[in-house]
PDB file of C-alpha atoms in Angstrom:
ATOM      1  CA  ARG P   1     -40.124  67.518 -25.665  1.00  0.00           C
ATOM      2  CA  PRO P   2     -42.058  66.504 -22.855  1.00  0.00           C
ATOM      3  CA  SER P   3     -45.667  67.455 -21.526  1.00  0.00           C
ATOM      4  CA  HIS P   4     -45.791  70.389 -19.030  1.00  0.00           C
ATOM      5  CA  ALA P   5     -48.998  68.813 -17.060  1.00  0.00           C
ATOM      6  CA  GLN P   6     -48.940  69.591 -13.467  1.00  0.00           C
ATOM      7  CA  PRO P   7     -48.607  66.547 -11.288  1.00  0.00           C
ATOM      8  CA  CYS P   8     -52.292  66.850 -10.133  1.00  0.00           C
ATOM      9  CA  SER P   9     -53.853  67.227 -13.424  1.00  0.00           C
ATOM     10  CA  HIS P  10     -55.805  64.419 -15.034  1.00  0.00           C
ATOM     11  CA  ALA P  11     -55.099  66.155 -18.706  1.00  0.00           C
ATOM     12  CA  GLU P  12     -54.014  63.495 -21.008  1.00  0.00           C
ATOM     13  CA  VAL P  13     -50.090  63.441 -21.441  1.00  0.00           C
ATOM     14  CA  ASP P  14     -48.101  62.999 -24.370  1.00  0.00           C
ATOM     15  CA  VAL P  15     -44.960  63.936 -25.908  1.00  0.00           C
ATOM     16  CA  ILE P  16     -44.723  67.433 -27.517  1.00  0.00           C
ATOM     17  CA  PRO P  17     -43.352  67.677 -30.988  1.00  0.00           C
ATOM     18  CA  ASP P  18     -40.298  69.688 -31.096  1.00  0.00           C
ATOM     19  CA  ASN P  19     -42.154  72.386 -33.403  1.00  0.00           C
ATOM     20  CA  LYS P  20     -44.584  73.110 -30.776  1.00  0.00           C
ATOM     21  CA  THR P  21     -43.022  75.475 -28.878  1.00  0.00           C
ATOM     22  CA  ALA P  22     -45.896  78.357 -27.635  1.00  0.00           C
ATOM     23  CA  SER P  23     -48.715  77.468 -24.939  1.00  0.00           C
ATOM     24  CA  SER P  24     -51.668  79.259 -23.586  1.00  0.00           C
ATOM     25  CA  GLY P  25     -54.781  79.262 -21.264  1.00  0.00           C
ATOM     26  CA  GLU P  26     -58.107  78.269 -21.268  1.00  0.00           C
ATOM     27  CA  ILE P  27     -61.456  79.177 -19.740  1.00  0.00           C
ATOM     28  CA  ARG P  28     -64.001  75.906 -19.328  1.00  0.00           C
ATOM     29  CA  THR P  29     -66.886  75.001 -17.339  1.00  0.00           C
ATOM     30  CA  LYS P  30     -67.067  72.005 -15.014  1.00  0.00           C
ATOM     31  CA  HIS P  31     -69.397  69.443 -16.351  1.00  0.00           C
ATOM     32  CA  ASN P  32     -71.471  68.523 -19.523  1.00  0.00           C
ATOM     33  CA  MET P  33     -74.229  70.591 -18.251  1.00  0.00           C
ATOM     34  CA  PHE P  34     -75.097  73.158 -21.380  1.00  0.00           C
ATOM     35  CA  ARG P  35     -77.370  72.213 -24.114  1.00  0.00           C
ATOM     36  CA  TYR P  36     -79.932  74.012 -26.310  1.00  0.00           C
ATOM     37  CA  GLY P  37     -80.054  77.681 -26.066  1.00  0.00           C
ATOM     38  CA  ARG P  38     -78.000  80.703 -27.307  1.00  0.00           C
ATOM     39  CA  TYR P  39     -74.288  81.174 -26.439  1.00  0.00           C
ATOM     40  CA  GLU P  40     -72.846  84.747 -26.710  1.00  0.00           C
ATOM     41  CA  VAL P  41     -69.546  86.286 -26.331  1.00  0.00           C
ATOM     42  CA  ARG P  42     -67.953  89.691 -26.585  1.00  0.00           C
ATOM     43  CA  MET P  43     -64.434  89.110 -27.777  1.00  0.00           C
ATOM     44  CA  LYS P  44     -61.368  90.793 -29.342  1.00  0.00           C
ATOM     45  CA  ALA P  45     -59.071  88.803 -31.239  1.00  0.00           C
ATOM     46  CA  PRO P  46     -55.563  89.343 -31.211  1.00  0.00           C
ATOM     47  CA  SER P  47     -53.443  91.306 -33.287  1.00  0.00           C
ATOM     48  CA  VAL P  48     -50.556  89.118 -34.815  1.00  0.00           C
ATOM     49  CA  GLN P  49     -48.292  92.294 -34.337  1.00  0.00           C
ATOM     50  CA  PRO P  50     -49.162  94.694 -31.906  1.00  0.00           C
ATOM     51  CA  SER P  51     -48.602  97.771 -34.217  1.00  0.00           C
ATOM     52  CA  ASN P  52     -50.831  96.672 -36.900  1.00  0.00           C
ATOM     53  CA  PRO P  53     -53.753  94.649 -36.759  1.00  0.00           C
ATOM     54  CA  LEU P  54     -53.946  94.040 -40.465  1.00  0.00           C
ATOM     55  CA  VAL P  55     -50.767  91.602 -40.419  1.00  0.00           C
ATOM     56  CA  ASP P  56     -51.779  88.274 -40.953  1.00  0.00           C
ATOM     57  CA  GLY P  57     -50.268  85.249 -38.967  1.00  0.00           C
ATOM     58  CA  ASN P  58     -51.548  82.270 -37.018  1.00  0.00           C
ATOM     59  CA  PHE P  59     -54.012  81.980 -34.201  1.00  0.00           C
ATOM     60  CA  ILE P  60     -57.586  80.729 -33.213  1.00  0.00           C
ATOM     61  CA  ALA P  61     -59.416  82.626 -30.831  1.00  0.00           C
ATOM     62  CA  THR P  62     -62.540  80.762 -30.043  1.00  0.00           C
ATOM     63  CA  MET P  63     -65.924  80.213 -28.021  1.00  0.00           C
ATOM     64  CA  PHE P  64     -67.374  76.750 -28.550  1.00  0.00           C
ATOM     65  CA  VAL P  65     -69.517  73.992 -26.734  1.00  0.00           C
ATOM     66  CA  PHE P  66     -67.343  70.883 -26.379  1.00  0.00           C
ATOM     67  CA  ARG P  67     -68.107  66.975 -25.201  1.00  0.00           C
ATOM     68  CA  ASP P  68     -65.560  64.096 -24.442  1.00  0.00           C
ATOM     69  CA  ALA P  69     -63.808  64.041 -27.968  1.00  0.00           C
ATOM     70  CA  LYS P  70     -61.745  61.184 -28.512  1.00  0.00           C
ATOM     71  CA  PHE P  71     -62.789  57.588 -27.322  1.00  0.00           C
ATOM     72  CA  LYS P  72     -66.512  58.557 -26.382  1.00  0.00           C
ATOM     73  CA  HIS P  73     -68.929  61.291 -27.572  1.00  0.00           C
ATOM     74  CA  TRP P  74     -67.607  63.803 -29.770  1.00  0.00           C
ATOM     75  CA  ARG P  75     -69.949  66.913 -29.753  1.00  0.00           C
ATOM     76  CA  GLU P  76     -68.474  70.277 -30.692  1.00  0.00           C
ATOM     77  CA  ILE P  77     -70.098  73.434 -32.133  1.00  0.00           C
ATOM     78  CA  ASP P  78     -67.765  76.269 -32.718  1.00  0.00           C
ATOM     79  CA  VAL P  79     -66.848  79.959 -33.289  1.00  0.00           C
ATOM     80  CA  GLU P  80     -63.136  80.597 -34.256  1.00  0.00           C
ATOM     81  CA  VAL P  81     -61.673  83.926 -35.470  1.00  0.00           C
ATOM     82  CA  LEU P  82     -58.419  82.828 -37.438  1.00  0.00           C
ATOM     83  CA  GLY P  83     -55.260  84.837 -37.881  1.00  0.00           C
ATOM     84  CA  ASP P  84     -55.201  84.183 -41.827  1.00  0.00           C
ATOM     85  CA  SER P  85     -57.329  87.333 -42.788  1.00  0.00           C
ATOM     86  CA  SER P  86     -58.665  90.188 -40.471  1.00  0.00           C
ATOM     87  CA  GLY P  87     -62.076  89.458 -41.096  1.00  0.00           C
ATOM     88  CA  ARG P  88     -62.089  85.671 -41.241  1.00  0.00           C
ATOM     89  CA  VAL P  89     -64.297  83.869 -38.941  1.00  0.00           C
ATOM     90  CA  SER P  90     -64.567  80.001 -38.969  1.00  0.00           C
ATOM     91  CA  THR P  91     -67.863  77.803 -37.848  1.00  0.00           C
ATOM     92  CA  ASN P  92     -68.086  74.479 -37.386  1.00  0.00           C
ATOM     93  CA  VAL P  93     -70.436  71.551 -36.169  1.00  0.00           C
ATOM     94  CA  ILE P  94     -68.518  68.237 -35.359  1.00  0.00           C
ATOM     95  CA  THR P  95     -69.997  64.876 -34.274  1.00  0.00           C
ATOM     96  CA  GLY P  96     -68.198  61.278 -33.517  1.00  0.00           C
ATOM     97  CA  GLU P  97     -68.451  58.366 -31.648  1.00  0.00           C
ATOM     98  CA  LYS P  98     -65.505  56.381 -30.395  1.00  0.00           C
ATOM     99  CA  VAL P  99     -62.884  57.874 -32.425  1.00  0.00           C
ATOM    100  CA  LYS P 100     -59.435  58.038 -31.322  1.00  0.00           C
ATOM    101  CA  LYS P 101     -58.342  61.478 -33.326  1.00  0.00           C
ATOM    102  CA  PHE P 102     -60.080  64.102 -35.546  1.00  0.00           C
ATOM    103  CA  ARG P 103     -60.774  62.832 -38.940  1.00  0.00           C
ATOM    104  CA  LEU P 104     -61.510  65.032 -42.190  1.00  0.00           C
ATOM    105  CA  ASP P 105     -64.896  63.278 -42.579  1.00  0.00           C
ATOM    106  CA  MET P 106     -65.970  64.818 -39.426  1.00  0.00           C
ATOM    107  CA  ASP P 107     -65.255  68.599 -40.386  1.00  0.00           C
ATOM    108  CA  ARG P 108     -68.248  70.476 -41.498  1.00  0.00           C
ATOM    109  CA  SER P 109     -66.503  73.853 -41.158  1.00  0.00           C
ATOM    110  CA  LYS P 110     -67.364  76.926 -43.223  1.00  0.00           C
ATOM    111  CA  LYS P 111     -65.582  80.209 -43.186  1.00  0.00           C
ATOM    112  CA  TYR P 112     -67.262  83.792 -43.164  1.00  0.00           C
ATOM    113  CA  GLU P 113     -65.330  86.926 -44.533  1.00  0.00           C
ATOM    114  CA  ALA P 114     -66.294  89.981 -42.508  1.00  0.00           C
ATOM    115  CA  PRO P 115     -66.070  93.468 -44.033  1.00  0.00           C
ATOM    116  CA  PHE P 116     -64.028  94.839 -41.184  1.00  0.00           C
ATOM    117  CA  ASN P 117     -61.140  94.112 -39.141  1.00  0.00           C
ATOM    118  CA  LEU P 118     -61.936  91.729 -36.220  1.00  0.00           C
ATOM    119  CA  ARG P 119     -58.767  92.345 -34.489  1.00  0.00           C
ATOM    120  CA  GLY P 120     -59.079  96.365 -33.781  1.00  0.00           C
ATOM    121  CA  ASP P 121     -62.110  96.041 -31.665  1.00  0.00           C
ATOM    122  CA  PHE P 122     -64.628  93.776 -29.569  1.00  0.00           C
ATOM    123  CA  HIS P 123     -67.219  92.010 -31.453  1.00  0.00           C
ATOM    124  CA  THR P 124     -70.095  90.028 -30.414  1.00  0.00           C
ATOM    125  CA  TYR P 125     -70.312  86.185 -31.720  1.00  0.00           C
ATOM    126  CA  ALA P 126     -73.122  84.014 -30.989  1.00  0.00           C
ATOM    127  CA  PHE P 127     -74.852  80.965 -31.987  1.00  0.00           C
ATOM    128  CA  GLU P 128     -78.436  79.468 -31.378  1.00  0.00           C
ATOM    129  CA  TRP P 129     -78.644  75.716 -30.752  1.00  0.00           C
ATOM    130  CA  LEU P 130     -81.841  74.117 -30.904  1.00  0.00           C
ATOM    131  CA  PRO P 131     -82.919  70.310 -31.805  1.00  0.00           C
ATOM    132  CA  ASP P 132     -83.134  70.822 -35.406  1.00  0.00           C
ATOM    133  CA  SER P 133     -80.720  73.550 -36.100  1.00  0.00           C
ATOM    134  CA  VAL P 134     -77.664  75.598 -35.283  1.00  0.00           C
ATOM    135  CA  THR P 135     -77.695  79.388 -36.512  1.00  0.00           C
ATOM    136  CA  TRP P 136     -74.364  81.261 -35.847  1.00  0.00           C
ATOM    137  CA  PHE P 137     -74.165  85.333 -35.571  1.00  0.00           C
ATOM    138  CA  LEU P 138     -71.672  88.030 -35.712  1.00  0.00           C
ATOM    139  CA  ASP P 139     -72.644  91.509 -34.245  1.00  0.00           C
ATOM    140  CA  GLY P 140     -76.377  90.314 -34.636  1.00  0.00           C
ATOM    141  CA  LYS P 141     -76.043  89.205 -38.169  1.00  0.00           C
ATOM    142  CA  VAL P 142     -76.657  85.698 -39.103  1.00  0.00           C
ATOM    143  CA  ILE P 143     -73.412  84.370 -40.852  1.00  0.00           C
ATOM    144  CA  ARG P 144     -74.641  80.709 -41.106  1.00  0.00           C
ATOM    145  CA  GLU P 145     -77.406  78.328 -40.569  1.00  0.00           C
ATOM    146  CA  GLU P 146     -77.504  74.544 -40.451  1.00  0.00           C
ATOM    147  CA  ARG P 147     -80.603  72.192 -39.948  1.00  0.00           C
ATOM    148  CA  LEU P 148     -80.812  68.742 -39.054  1.00  0.00           C
ATOM    149  CA  GLY P 149     -80.820  66.466 -42.075  1.00  0.00           C
ATOM    150  CA  ASP P 150     -77.969  68.794 -43.819  1.00  0.00           C
ATOM    151  CA  VAL P 151     -75.678  68.154 -40.719  1.00  0.00           C
ATOM    152  CA  PRO P 152     -75.842  65.863 -37.613  1.00  0.00           C
ATOM    153  CA  ILE P 153     -76.916  68.401 -35.011  1.00  0.00           C
ATOM    154  CA  PRO P 154     -75.412  67.523 -31.412  1.00  0.00           C
ATOM    155  CA  GLU P 155     -77.938  66.110 -28.922  1.00  0.00           C
ATOM    156  CA  LEU P 156     -75.820  65.792 -25.873  1.00  0.00           C
ATOM    157  CA  SER P 157     -74.786  68.324 -23.366  1.00  0.00           C
ATOM    158  CA  GLY P 158     -71.377  69.737 -23.194  1.00  0.00           C
ATOM    159  CA  LYS P 159     -68.877  72.393 -21.763  1.00  0.00           C
ATOM    160  CA  ILE P 160     -68.256  75.947 -22.708  1.00  0.00           C
ATOM    161  CA  ILE P 161     -64.824  76.420 -23.513  1.00  0.00           C
ATOM    162  CA  MET P 162     -63.117  79.588 -24.884  1.00  0.00           C
ATOM    163  CA  ASN P 163     -59.261  79.574 -25.496  1.00  0.00           C
ATOM    164  CA  LEU P 164     -56.593  80.862 -27.715  1.00  0.00           C
ATOM    165  CA  TRP P 165     -54.046  78.894 -29.718  1.00  0.00           C
ATOM    166  CA  GLU P 166     -51.903  78.578 -32.486  1.00  0.00           C
ATOM    167  CA  PHE P 167     -50.771  75.754 -34.894  1.00  0.00           C
ATOM    168  CA  ASP P 168     -47.293  74.101 -34.806  1.00  0.00           C
ATOM    169  CA  LYS P 169     -44.764  75.409 -37.548  1.00  0.00           C
ATOM    170  CA  ARG P 170     -46.918  73.608 -40.128  1.00  0.00           C
ATOM    171  CA  ALA P 171     -49.764  76.275 -39.954  1.00  0.00           C
ATOM    172  CA  LEU P 172     -51.906  73.449 -40.958  1.00  0.00           C
ATOM    173  CA  PHE P 173     -54.793  75.829 -39.672  1.00  0.00           C
ATOM    174  CA  GLY P 174     -55.345  79.442 -38.418  1.00  0.00           C
ATOM    175  CA  GLY P 175     -53.342  80.988 -41.086  1.00  0.00           C
ATOM    176  CA  GLU P 176     -50.187  79.904 -43.180  1.00  0.00           C
ATOM    177  CA  LYS P 177     -48.151  83.112 -42.025  1.00  0.00           C
ATOM    178  CA  ILE P 178     -46.992  81.782 -38.872  1.00  0.00           C
ATOM    179  CA  TRP P 179     -43.705  83.574 -39.208  1.00  0.00           C
ATOM    180  CA  ASN P 180     -45.288  87.043 -38.238  1.00  0.00           C
ATOM    181  CA  ASP P 181     -46.452  85.737 -35.161  1.00  0.00           C
ATOM    182  CA  ARG P 182     -44.871  87.928 -32.161  1.00  0.00           C
ATOM    183  CA  LEU P 183     -45.535  86.472 -28.923  1.00  0.00           C
ATOM    184  CA  PRO P 184     -47.246  86.971 -26.588  1.00  0.00           C
ATOM    185  CA  MET P 185     -50.480  87.489 -28.172  1.00  0.00           C
ATOM    186  CA  HIS P 186     -53.671  88.287 -26.211  1.00  0.00           C
ATOM    187  CA  SER P 187     -57.399  87.454 -27.050  1.00  0.00           C
ATOM    188  CA  GLU P 188     -59.596  89.217 -24.937  1.00  0.00           C
ATOM    189  CA  TYR P 189     -63.044  88.518 -23.474  1.00  0.00           C
ATOM    190  CA  ASP P 190     -65.414  91.231 -22.319  1.00  0.00           C
ATOM    191  CA  TRP P 191     -68.310  88.987 -21.142  1.00  0.00           C
ATOM    192  CA  PHE P 192     -70.149  85.845 -21.925  1.00  0.00           C
ATOM    193  CA  ARG P 193     -73.905  85.153 -21.748  1.00  0.00           C
ATOM    194  CA  PHE P 194     -76.012  81.856 -21.890  1.00  0.00           C
ATOM    195  CA  TYR P 195     -79.827  81.874 -22.771  1.00  0.00           C
ATOM    196  CA  LYS P 196     -81.213  78.481 -22.145  1.00  0.00           C
ATOM    197  CA  TRP P 197     -83.813  77.401 -24.658  1.00  0.00           C
ATOM    198  CA  ASP P 198     -87.387  77.118 -22.971  1.00  0.00           C
ATOM    199  CA  GLY P 199     -87.894  73.714 -24.505  1.00  0.00           C
ATOM    200  CA  ASP P 200     -84.724  72.047 -22.615  1.00  0.00           C
ATOM    201  CA  ALA P 201     -86.528  70.360 -19.488  1.00  0.00           C
ATOM    202  CA  GLN P 202     -83.109  68.915 -18.476  1.00  0.00           C
ATOM    203  CA  TYR P 203     -79.881  71.288 -19.005  1.00  0.00           C
ATOM    204  CA  PRO P 204     -78.472  72.958 -17.167  1.00  0.00           C
ATOM    205  CA  CYS P 205     -79.790  71.760 -13.770  1.00  0.00           C
ATOM    206  CA  ALA P 206     -81.635  74.007 -11.535  1.00  0.00           C
ATOM    207  CA  ASP P 207     -79.185  76.634  -9.627  1.00  0.00           C
ATOM    208  CA  MET P 208     -76.497  75.400 -11.757  1.00  0.00           C
ATOM    209  CA  GLY P 209     -76.097  72.437  -9.772  1.00  0.00           C
ATOM    210  CA  ASP P 210     -75.342  68.874 -10.818  1.00  0.00           C
ATOM    211  CA  GLN P 211     -78.294  66.934  -9.647  1.00  0.00           C
ATOM    212  CA  CYS P 212     -79.916  66.477 -13.002  1.00  0.00           C
ATOM    213  CA  LEU P 213     -76.403  65.153 -14.828  1.00  0.00           C
ATOM    214  CA  THR P 214     -76.174  61.602 -15.771  1.00  0.00           C
ATOM    215  CA  GLU P 215     -72.716  59.792 -14.785  1.00  0.00           C
ATOM    216  CA  ASP P 216     -71.941  60.044 -18.523  1.00  0.00           C
ATOM    217  CA  ASP P 217     -72.682  63.601 -18.016  1.00  0.00           C
ATOM    218  CA  LYS P 218     -69.613  63.796 -15.322  1.00  0.00           C
ATOM    219  CA  TYR P 219     -67.304  61.838 -17.630  1.00  0.00           C
ATOM    220  CA  LEU P 220     -63.765  63.583 -17.667  1.00  0.00           C
ATOM    221  CA  SER P 221     -64.935  66.818 -15.538  1.00  0.00           C
ATOM    222  CA  SER P 222     -61.826  67.015 -13.857  1.00  0.00           C
ATOM    223  CA  ASN P 223     -59.814  68.317 -16.900  1.00  0.00           C
ATOM    224  CA  ASN P 224     -58.673  71.472 -15.068  1.00  0.00           C
ATOM    225  CA  PRO P 225     -55.394  71.075 -13.065  1.00  0.00           C
ATOM    226  CA  CYS P 226     -55.794  70.878  -9.582  1.00  0.00           C
ATOM    227  CA  ASP P 227     -59.444  71.483  -9.078  1.00  0.00           C
ATOM    228  CA  GLY P 228     -60.163  68.897  -6.707  1.00  0.00           C
ATOM    229  CA  ILE P 229     -62.820  67.662  -8.812  1.00  0.00           C
ATOM    230  CA  PRO P 230     -63.097  63.690  -8.873  1.00  0.00           C
ATOM    231  CA  GLN P 231     -62.498  62.407 -12.251  1.00  0.00           C
ATOM    232  CA  VAL P 232     -64.883  59.811 -13.967  1.00  0.00           C
ATOM    233  CA  GLY P 233     -63.692  57.864 -16.772  1.00  0.00           C
TER     234      GLY P 233
END
């Protein structure tokens, strides 16, 4: 079926497969203007079925930093709560140059199983991104650490993004039991905080402006519908 992109949107338009029937929303910042520091969100993952937060299904509730993706500089650091287990968190760091779509050799995801139900209440998810490492946290506890040399650490600034989505009926990621999903599902965000690393002299710009950004940093800034921001690239 056809895409439902708004006429004033600069979003990429493509044909949506018939087995992709659900849609959702997203929160994101304007430009590629955030880099090294601590990213922290208080989030409540959705229950697949409102009456029972232990039922597994298919969803991905997220907080991540993201730049460009296909065709240019793909840089991404993820925290994702998955629908395949009530305690499942996926973390990932992705880098790529001028690729047309995601490839499995770019995937460096690891899964962590919390000893409690992540859907029943709010929890604090965080990662600290430095030039030589990325460390992920759940409720203040370190759940993963990667250092430069073991995995590529992103060096370019990006956007902050939070969203909720489910896979198509194949359920290739986010949980196999997609038949258990009862829509609508709700991912709740209490607050988000960014703490800049003192060693980053460039990002974000002073007073959260755009004067420090390069033209490359502004690539694909206008990807929110009807936001009035000139599109670059």
